[in-house]
Short mmCIF file of C-alpha atoms in Angstrom, two decimals:
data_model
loop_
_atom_site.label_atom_id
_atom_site.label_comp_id
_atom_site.label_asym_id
_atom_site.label_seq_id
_atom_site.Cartn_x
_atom_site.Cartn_y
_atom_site.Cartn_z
CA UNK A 291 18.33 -27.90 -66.40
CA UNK A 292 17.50 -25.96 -69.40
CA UNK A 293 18.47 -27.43 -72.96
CA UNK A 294 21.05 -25.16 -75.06
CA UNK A 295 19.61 -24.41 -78.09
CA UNK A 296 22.22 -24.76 -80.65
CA UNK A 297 21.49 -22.72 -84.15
CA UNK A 298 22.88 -23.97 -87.09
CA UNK A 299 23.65 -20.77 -88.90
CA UNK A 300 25.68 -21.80 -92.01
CA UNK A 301 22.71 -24.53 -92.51
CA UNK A 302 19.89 -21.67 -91.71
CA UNK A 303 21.65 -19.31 -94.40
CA UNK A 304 21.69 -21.52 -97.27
CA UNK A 305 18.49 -23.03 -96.69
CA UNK A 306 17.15 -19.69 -96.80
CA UNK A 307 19.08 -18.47 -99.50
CA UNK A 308 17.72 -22.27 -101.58
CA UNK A 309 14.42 -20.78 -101.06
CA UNK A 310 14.87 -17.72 -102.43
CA UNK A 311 16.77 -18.92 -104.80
CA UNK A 312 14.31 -21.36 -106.08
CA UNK A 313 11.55 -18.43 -106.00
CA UNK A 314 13.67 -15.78 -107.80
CA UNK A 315 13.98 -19.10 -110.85
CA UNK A 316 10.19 -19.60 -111.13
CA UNK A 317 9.63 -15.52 -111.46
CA UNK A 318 12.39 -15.58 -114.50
CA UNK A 319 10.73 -18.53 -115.77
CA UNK A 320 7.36 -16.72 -116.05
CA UNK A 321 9.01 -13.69 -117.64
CA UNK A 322 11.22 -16.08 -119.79
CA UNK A 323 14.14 -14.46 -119.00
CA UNK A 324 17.29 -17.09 -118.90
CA UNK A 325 19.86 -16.10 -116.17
CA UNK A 326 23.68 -17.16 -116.56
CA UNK A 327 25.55 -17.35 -113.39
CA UNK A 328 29.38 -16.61 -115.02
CA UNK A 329 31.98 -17.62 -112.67
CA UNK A 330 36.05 -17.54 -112.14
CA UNK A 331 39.05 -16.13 -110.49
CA UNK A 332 40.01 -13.79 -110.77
CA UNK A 333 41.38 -12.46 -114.54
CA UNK A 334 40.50 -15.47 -115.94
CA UNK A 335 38.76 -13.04 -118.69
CA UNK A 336 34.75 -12.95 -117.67
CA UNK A 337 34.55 -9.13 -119.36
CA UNK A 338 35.95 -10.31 -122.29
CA UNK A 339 34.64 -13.65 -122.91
CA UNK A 340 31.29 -11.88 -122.09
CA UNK A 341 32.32 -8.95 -124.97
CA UNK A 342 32.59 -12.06 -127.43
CA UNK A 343 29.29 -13.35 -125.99
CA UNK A 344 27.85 -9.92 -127.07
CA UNK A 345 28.84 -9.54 -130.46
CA UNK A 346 28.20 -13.47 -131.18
CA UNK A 347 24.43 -12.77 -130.16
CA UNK A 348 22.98 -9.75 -129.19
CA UNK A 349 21.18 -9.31 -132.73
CA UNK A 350 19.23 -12.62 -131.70
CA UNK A 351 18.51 -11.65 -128.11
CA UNK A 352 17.68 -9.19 -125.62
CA UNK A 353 21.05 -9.22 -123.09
CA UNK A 354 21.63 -7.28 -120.12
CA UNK A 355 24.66 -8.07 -118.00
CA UNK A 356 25.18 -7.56 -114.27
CA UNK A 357 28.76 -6.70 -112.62
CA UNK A 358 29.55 -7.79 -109.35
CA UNK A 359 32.83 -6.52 -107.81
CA UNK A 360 33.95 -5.22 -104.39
CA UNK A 361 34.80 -2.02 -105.64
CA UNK A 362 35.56 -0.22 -108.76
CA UNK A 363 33.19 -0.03 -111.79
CA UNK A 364 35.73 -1.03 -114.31
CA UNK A 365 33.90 -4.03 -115.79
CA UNK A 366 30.88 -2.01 -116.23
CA UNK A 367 31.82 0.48 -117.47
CA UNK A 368 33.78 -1.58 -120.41
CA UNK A 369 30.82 -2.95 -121.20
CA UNK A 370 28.45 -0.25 -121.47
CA UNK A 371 31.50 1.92 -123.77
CA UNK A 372 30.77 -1.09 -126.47
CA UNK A 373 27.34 -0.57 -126.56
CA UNK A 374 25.74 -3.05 -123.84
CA UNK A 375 23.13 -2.96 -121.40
CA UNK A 376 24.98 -3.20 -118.24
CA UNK A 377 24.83 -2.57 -114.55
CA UNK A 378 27.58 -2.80 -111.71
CA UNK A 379 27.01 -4.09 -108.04
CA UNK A 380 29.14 -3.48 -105.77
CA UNK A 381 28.98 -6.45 -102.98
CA UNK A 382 30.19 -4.38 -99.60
CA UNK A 383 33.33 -6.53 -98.98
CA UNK A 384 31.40 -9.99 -99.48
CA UNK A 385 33.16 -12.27 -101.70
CA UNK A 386 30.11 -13.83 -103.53
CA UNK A 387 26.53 -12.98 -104.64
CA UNK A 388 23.25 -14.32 -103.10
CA UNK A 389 19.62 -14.84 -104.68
CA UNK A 390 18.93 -11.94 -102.33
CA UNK A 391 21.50 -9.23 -103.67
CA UNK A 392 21.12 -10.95 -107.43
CA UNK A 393 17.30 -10.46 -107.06
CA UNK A 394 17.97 -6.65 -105.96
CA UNK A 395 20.37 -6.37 -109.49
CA UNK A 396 17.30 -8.01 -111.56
CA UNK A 397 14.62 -5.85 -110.29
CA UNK A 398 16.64 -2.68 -111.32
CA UNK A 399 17.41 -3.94 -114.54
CA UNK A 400 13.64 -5.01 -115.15
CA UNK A 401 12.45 -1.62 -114.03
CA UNK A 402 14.56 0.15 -116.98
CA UNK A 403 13.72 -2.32 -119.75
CA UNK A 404 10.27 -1.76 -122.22
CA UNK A 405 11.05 -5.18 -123.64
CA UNK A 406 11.50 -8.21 -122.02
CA UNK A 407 14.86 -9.50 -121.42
CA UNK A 408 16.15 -12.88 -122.78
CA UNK A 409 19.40 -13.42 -121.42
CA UNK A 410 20.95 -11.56 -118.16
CA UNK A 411 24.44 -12.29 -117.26
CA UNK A 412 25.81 -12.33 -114.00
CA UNK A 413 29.89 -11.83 -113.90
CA UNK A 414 29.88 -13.19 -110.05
CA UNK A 415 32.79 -11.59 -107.77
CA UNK A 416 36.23 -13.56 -109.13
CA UNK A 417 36.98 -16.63 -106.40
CA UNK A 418 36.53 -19.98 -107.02
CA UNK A 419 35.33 -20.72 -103.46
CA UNK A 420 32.52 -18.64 -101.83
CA UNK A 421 30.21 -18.31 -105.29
CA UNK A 422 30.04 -21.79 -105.71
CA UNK A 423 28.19 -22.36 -102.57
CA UNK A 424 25.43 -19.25 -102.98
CA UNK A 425 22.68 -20.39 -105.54
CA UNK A 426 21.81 -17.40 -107.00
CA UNK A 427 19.04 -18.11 -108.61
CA UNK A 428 20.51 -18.24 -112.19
CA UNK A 429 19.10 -21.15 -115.13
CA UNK A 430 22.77 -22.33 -115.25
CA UNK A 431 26.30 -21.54 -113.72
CA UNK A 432 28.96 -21.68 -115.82
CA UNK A 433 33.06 -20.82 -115.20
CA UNK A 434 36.09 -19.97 -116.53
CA UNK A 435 38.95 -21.99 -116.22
CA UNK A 436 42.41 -20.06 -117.70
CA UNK A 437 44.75 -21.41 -119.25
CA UNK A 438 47.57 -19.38 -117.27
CA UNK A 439 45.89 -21.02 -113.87
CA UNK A 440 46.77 -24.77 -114.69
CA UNK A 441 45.21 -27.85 -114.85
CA UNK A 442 45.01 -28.84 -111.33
CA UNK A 443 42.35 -26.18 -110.28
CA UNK A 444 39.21 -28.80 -110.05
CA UNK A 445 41.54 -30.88 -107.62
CA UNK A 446 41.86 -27.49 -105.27
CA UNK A 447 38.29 -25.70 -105.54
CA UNK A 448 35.93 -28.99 -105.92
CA UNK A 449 32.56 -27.29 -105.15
CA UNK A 450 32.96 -25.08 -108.08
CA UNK A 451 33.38 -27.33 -111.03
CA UNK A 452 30.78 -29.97 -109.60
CA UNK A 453 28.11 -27.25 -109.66
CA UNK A 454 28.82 -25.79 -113.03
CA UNK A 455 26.90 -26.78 -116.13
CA UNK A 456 29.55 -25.62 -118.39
CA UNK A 457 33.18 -24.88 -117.87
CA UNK A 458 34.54 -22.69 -120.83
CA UNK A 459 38.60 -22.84 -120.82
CA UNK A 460 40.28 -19.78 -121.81
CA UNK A 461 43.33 -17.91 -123.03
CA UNK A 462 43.91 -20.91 -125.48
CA UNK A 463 46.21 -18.70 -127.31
CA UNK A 464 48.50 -18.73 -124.04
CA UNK A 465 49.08 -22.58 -124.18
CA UNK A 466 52.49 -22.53 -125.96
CA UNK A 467 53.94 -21.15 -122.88
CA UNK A 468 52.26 -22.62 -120.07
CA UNK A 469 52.41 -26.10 -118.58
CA UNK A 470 48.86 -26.93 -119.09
CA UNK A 471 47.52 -30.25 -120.02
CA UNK A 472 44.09 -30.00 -121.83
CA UNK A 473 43.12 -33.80 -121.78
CA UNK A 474 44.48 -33.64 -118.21
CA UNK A 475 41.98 -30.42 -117.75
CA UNK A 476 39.48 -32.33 -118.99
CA UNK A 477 39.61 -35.62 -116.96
CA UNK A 478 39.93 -33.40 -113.48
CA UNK A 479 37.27 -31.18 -114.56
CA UNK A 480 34.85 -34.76 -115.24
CA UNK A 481 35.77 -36.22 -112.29
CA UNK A 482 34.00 -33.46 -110.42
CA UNK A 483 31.32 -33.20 -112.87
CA UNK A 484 30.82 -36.14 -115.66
CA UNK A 485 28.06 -33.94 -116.97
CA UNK A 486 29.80 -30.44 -117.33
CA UNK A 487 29.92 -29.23 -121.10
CA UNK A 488 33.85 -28.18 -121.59
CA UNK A 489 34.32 -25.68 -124.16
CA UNK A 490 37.74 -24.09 -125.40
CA UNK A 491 38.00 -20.78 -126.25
CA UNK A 492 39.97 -17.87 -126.78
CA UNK A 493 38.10 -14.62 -125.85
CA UNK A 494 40.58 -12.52 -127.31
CA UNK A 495 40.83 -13.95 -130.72
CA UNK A 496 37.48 -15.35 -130.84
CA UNK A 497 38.46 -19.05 -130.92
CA UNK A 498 35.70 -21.23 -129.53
CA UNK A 499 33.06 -18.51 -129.33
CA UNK A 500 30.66 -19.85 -131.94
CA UNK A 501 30.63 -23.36 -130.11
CA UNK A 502 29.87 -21.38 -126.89
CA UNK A 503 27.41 -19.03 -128.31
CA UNK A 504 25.52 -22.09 -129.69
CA UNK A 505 25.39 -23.92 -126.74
CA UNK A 506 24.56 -21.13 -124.66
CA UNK A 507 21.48 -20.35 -127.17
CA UNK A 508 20.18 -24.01 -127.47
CA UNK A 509 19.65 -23.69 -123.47
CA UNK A 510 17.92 -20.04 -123.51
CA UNK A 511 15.60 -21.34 -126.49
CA UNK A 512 14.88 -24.61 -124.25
CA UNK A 513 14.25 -22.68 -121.26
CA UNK A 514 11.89 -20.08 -123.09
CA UNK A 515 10.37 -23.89 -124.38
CA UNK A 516 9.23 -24.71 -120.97
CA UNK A 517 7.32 -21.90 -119.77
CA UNK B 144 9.97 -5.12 -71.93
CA UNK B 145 13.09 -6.58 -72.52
CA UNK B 146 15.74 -5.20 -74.73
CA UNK B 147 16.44 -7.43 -77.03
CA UNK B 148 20.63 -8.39 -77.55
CA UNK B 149 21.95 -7.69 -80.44
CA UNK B 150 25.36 -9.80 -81.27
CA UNK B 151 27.74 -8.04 -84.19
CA UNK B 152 28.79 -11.49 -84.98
CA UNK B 153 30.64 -10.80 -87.69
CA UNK B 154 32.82 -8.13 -85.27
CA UNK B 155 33.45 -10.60 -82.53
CA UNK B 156 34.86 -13.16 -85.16
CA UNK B 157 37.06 -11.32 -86.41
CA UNK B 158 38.15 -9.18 -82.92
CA UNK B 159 38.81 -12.42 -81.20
CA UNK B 160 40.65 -13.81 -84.04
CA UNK B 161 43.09 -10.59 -83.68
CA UNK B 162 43.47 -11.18 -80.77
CA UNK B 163 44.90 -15.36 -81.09
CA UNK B 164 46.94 -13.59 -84.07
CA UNK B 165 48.41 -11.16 -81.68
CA UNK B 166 49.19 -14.12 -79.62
CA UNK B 167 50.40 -15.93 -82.02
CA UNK B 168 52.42 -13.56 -83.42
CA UNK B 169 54.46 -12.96 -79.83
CA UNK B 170 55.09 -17.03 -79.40
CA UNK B 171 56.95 -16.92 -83.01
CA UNK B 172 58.80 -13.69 -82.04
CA UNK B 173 60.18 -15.42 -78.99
CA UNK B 174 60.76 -18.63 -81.27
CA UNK B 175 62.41 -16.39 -83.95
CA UNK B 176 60.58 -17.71 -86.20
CA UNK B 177 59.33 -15.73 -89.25
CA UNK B 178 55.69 -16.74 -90.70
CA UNK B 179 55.28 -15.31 -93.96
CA UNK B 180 51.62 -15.49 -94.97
CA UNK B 181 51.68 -16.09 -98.90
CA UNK B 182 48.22 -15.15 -100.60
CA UNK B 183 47.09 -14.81 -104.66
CA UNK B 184 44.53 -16.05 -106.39
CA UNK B 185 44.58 -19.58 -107.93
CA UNK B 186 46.87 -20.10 -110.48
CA UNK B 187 49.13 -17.15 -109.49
CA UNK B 188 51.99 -19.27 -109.41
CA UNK B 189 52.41 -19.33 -105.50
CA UNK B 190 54.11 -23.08 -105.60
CA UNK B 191 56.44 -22.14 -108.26
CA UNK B 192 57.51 -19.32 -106.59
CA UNK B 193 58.14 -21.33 -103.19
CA UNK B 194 59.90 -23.87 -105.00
CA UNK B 195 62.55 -20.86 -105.97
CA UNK B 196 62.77 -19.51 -102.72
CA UNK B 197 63.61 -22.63 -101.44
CA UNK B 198 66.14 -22.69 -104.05
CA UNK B 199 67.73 -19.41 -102.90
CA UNK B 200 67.33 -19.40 -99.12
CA UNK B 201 67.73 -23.50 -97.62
CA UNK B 202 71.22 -22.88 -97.60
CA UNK B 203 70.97 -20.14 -95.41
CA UNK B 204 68.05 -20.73 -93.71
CA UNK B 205 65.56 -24.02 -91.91
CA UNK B 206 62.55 -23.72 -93.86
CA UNK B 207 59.20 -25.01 -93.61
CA UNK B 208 56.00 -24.28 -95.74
CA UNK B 209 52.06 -25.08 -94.97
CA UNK B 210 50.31 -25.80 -97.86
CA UNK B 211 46.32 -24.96 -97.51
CA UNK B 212 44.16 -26.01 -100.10
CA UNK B 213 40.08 -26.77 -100.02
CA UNK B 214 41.23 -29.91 -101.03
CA UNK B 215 43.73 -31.60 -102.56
CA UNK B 216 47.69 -32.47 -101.32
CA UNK B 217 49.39 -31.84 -104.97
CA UNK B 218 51.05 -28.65 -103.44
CA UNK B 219 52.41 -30.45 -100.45
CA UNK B 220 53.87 -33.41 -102.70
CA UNK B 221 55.59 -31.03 -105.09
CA UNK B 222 57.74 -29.65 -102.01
CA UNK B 223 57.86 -32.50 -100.48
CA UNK B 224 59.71 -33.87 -104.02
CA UNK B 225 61.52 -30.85 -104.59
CA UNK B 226 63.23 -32.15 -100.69
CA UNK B 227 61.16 -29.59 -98.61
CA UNK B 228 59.75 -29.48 -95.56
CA UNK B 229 55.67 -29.15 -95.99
CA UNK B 230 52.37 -30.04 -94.46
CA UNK B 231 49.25 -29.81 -96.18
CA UNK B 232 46.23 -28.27 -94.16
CA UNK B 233 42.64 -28.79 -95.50
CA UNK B 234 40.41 -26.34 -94.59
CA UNK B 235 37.58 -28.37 -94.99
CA UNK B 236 35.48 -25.85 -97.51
CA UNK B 237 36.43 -22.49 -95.56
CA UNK B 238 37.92 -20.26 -98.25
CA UNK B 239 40.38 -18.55 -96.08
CA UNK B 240 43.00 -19.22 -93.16
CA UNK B 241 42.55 -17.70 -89.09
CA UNK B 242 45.17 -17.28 -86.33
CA UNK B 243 43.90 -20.75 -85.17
CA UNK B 244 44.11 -22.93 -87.97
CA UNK B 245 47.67 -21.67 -88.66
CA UNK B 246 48.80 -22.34 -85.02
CA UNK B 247 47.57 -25.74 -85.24
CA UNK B 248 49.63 -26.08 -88.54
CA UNK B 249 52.44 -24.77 -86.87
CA UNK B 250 52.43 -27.25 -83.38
CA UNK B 251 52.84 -29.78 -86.21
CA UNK B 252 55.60 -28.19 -87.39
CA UNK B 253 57.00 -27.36 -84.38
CA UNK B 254 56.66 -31.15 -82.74
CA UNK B 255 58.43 -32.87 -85.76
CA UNK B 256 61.88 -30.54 -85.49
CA UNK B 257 64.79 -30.76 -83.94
CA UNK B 258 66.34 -27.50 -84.77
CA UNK B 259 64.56 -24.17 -84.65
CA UNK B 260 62.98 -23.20 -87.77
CA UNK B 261 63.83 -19.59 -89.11
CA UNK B 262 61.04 -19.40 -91.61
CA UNK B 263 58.17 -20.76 -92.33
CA UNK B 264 55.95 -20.10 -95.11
CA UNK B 265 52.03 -20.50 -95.36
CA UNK B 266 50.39 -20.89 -98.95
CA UNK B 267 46.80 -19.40 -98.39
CA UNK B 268 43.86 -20.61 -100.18
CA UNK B 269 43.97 -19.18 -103.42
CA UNK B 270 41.41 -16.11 -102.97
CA UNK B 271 41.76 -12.71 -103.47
CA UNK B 272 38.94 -11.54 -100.74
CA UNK B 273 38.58 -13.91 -97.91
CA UNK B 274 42.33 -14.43 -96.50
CA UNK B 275 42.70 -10.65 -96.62
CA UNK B 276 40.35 -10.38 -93.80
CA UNK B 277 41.77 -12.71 -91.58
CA UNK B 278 45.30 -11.92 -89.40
CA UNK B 279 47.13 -15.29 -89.29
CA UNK B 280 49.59 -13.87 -86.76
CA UNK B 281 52.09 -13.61 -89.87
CA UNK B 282 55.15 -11.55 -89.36
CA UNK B 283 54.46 -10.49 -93.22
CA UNK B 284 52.07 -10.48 -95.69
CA UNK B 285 52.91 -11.03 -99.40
CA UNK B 286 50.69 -11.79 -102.74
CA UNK B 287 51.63 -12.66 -106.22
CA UNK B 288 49.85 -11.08 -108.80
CA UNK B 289 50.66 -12.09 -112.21
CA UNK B 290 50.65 -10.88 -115.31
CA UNK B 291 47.48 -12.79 -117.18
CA UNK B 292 44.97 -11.97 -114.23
CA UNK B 293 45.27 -8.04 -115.52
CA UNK B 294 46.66 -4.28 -113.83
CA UNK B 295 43.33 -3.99 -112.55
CA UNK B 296 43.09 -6.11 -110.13
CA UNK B 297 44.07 -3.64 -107.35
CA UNK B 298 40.92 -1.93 -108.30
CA UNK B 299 38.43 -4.50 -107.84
CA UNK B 300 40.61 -6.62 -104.19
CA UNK B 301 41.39 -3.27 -102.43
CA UNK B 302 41.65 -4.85 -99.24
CA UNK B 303 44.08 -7.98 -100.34
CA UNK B 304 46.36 -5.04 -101.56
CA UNK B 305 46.34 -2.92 -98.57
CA UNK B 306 47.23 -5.76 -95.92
CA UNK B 307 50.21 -7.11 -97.91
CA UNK B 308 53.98 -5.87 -97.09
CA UNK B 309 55.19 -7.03 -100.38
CA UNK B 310 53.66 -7.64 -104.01
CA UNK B 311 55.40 -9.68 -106.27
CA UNK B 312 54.08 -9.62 -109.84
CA UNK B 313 54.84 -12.91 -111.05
CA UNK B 314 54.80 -14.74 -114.86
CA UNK B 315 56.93 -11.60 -116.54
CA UNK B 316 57.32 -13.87 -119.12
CA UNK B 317 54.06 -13.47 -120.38
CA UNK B 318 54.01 -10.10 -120.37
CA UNK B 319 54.67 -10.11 -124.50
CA UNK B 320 51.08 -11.79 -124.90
CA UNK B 321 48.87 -10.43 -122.52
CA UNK B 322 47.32 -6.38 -122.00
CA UNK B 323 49.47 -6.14 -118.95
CA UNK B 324 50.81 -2.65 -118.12
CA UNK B 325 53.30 -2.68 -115.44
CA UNK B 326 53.36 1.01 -114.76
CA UNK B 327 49.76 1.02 -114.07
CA UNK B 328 49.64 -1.88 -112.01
CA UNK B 329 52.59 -0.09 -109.83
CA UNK B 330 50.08 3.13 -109.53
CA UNK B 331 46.95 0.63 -108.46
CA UNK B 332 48.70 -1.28 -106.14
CA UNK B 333 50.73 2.24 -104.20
CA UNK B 334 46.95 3.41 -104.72
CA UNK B 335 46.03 0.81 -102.26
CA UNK B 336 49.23 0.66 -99.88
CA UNK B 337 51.79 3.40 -100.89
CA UNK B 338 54.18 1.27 -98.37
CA UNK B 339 53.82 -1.69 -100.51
CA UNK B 340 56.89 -3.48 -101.96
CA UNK B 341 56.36 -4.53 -105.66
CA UNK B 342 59.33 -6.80 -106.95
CA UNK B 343 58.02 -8.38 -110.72
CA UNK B 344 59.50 -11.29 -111.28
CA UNK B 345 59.07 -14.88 -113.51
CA UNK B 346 58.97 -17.89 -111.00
CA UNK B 347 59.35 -20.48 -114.27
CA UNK B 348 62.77 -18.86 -115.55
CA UNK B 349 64.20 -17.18 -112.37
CA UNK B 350 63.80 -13.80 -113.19
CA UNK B 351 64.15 -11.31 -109.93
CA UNK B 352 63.70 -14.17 -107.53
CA UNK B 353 67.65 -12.87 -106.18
CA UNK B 354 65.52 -9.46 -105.34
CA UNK B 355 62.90 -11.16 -103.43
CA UNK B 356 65.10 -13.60 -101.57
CA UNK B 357 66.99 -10.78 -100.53
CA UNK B 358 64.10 -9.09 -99.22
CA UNK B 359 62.64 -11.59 -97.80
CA UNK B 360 66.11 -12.81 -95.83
CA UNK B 361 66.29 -8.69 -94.77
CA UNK B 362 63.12 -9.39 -93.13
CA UNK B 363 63.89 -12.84 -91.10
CA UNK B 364 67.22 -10.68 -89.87
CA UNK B 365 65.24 -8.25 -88.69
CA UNK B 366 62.35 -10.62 -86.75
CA UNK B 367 65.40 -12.15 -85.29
CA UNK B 368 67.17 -9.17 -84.22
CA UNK B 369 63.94 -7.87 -82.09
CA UNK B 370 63.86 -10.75 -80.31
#
């Protein structure tokens, strides 16, 4: 009798996709270009966050953002009307990015660029499930957490804040009228992650954005370091 | 030489899974039971809003909701407090629902009541892209959108918006506070599904809940009637 060979796909794709991820990281390395893996639901405020992110440091480093939606080129097109370099992909229905398909964004932002790029952002497709379990490739994932969403997110989408280096919560301004907990936040968020960097902010006033811009330097300068 | 097979994987999934919703779908008629398929993304306010149309409907009808979360039972327990009748299903990573997971949620249902249930209510993973893809064998499909996720969501989850019966644009109290414009929203979502039913309305204070329940009831009278 002839064994059934039995295929593990789900393994087969993300150990591929770990390889290619862990190529595409040694390339950016090389160039020293840092790659931020931004990830939430969605409307937790990516665009805007990543407007602040703009303004707090784009006279200190060469930024290029990539947008990743389904469909429409909203986000992109936002960003490029105040003044950034920015690119929108368009996923064909998939509900997260790959090293693959991120790789495929860098190389046509590399081909248009005379200088070398410090920082690219990629504003993953909003869901707090399927983009947490796709390395991409990036030098660090980090999420939004709204404050309109509640407090009990990292006890319903556990992946997510357990791979995320830093978890920036957002729409401070909002917390008079919701029933969020911030030191409850912050306890669910280091149970899944003692080591995630939490970070309030308020993209639309500009609360927070200085502690976040600093962080997110200090690890671009550290990762240029180590070339 | 041999041809070699090709296997649309990704086709067959989702053709046999229509096909177990189909089924699924003509065991409830026969039941009269309604299965309302409840979808958003996280933090849309989906428990909130159940806990209301509990409110406005147990008297009038045997309700039971499914609660599906990654992980997690806090959903389930705030039912179950408010005096509801609720399961929790883990979906053990998968970020969406199929016709077979719900029908095993269901038999659970099902083998625990004495009386015929009129309506029962699943709460999808919170996701705006994966659970649109997948029948459930619902009777109806509904999604909460609110207010601090942005009118331009429609643009970016065209297929969530086209599948759903009903859109109910939740946290109208916010709408003082956030860039939110109703009108707009109204023209992305008809964009999508110019049969869609939008009803906004504030789960925390009440607001239009009266208008939902009533079309919601509408609907179980109907299911019924075809029996």
């Amino acid at each position: 009798m002839t064994d059934v060979r039995v295929i593990e796909v789900k393994q087969s794709v993300f150990a591929d996709n770990d390889k290619k991820a862990a190529a595409l990281r040694a390339d950016l390395k090389q160039r020293g270009t840092f790659l931020l893996n931004l990830m939430s639901s969605p409307g937790a405020g990516k665009t805007t966050t990543l407007l602040r992110t703009l303004e707090a440091l784009r006279d200190e480093l060469n930024i290029a953002i990539m947008e990743a939606d389904i469909d429409s080129d909203v986000d992109a097109r936002t960003l490029i009307d105040a003044g950034a370099q920015s690119i929108q992909l368009h996923t064909g229905g998939m509900c997260h990015l790959d090293a693959l398909m991120t790789n495929q964004g860098l190389q046509e932002l590399f081909g248009t660029q005379s200088n070398e790029l410090d920082l690219v952002i990629l504003e993953n497709v909003g869901n707090l499930v399927c983009p947490a379990e796709f390395d991409t490739g990036a030098s660090a994932n980090a999420m939004i957490l709204s404050v309109p969403e509640g407090h009990d997110k990292p006890l319903k989408y556990p992946l997510m804040f357990s791979v995320c280096d830093v978890v920036l919560i957002n729409k401070m301004d909002a917390l008079p009228i919701f029933d969020f907990d911030l030191e409850q936040a912050r306890k669910n968020i280091l149970m899944r992650n003692p080591h995630a960097e939490i970070i309030p902010i308020c993209a639309k006033t500009g609360e927070g954005i200085d502690v976040w811009a600093t962080w997110l330097k200090k690890r671009v300068a550290l990762w240029k370091a180590q070339v």
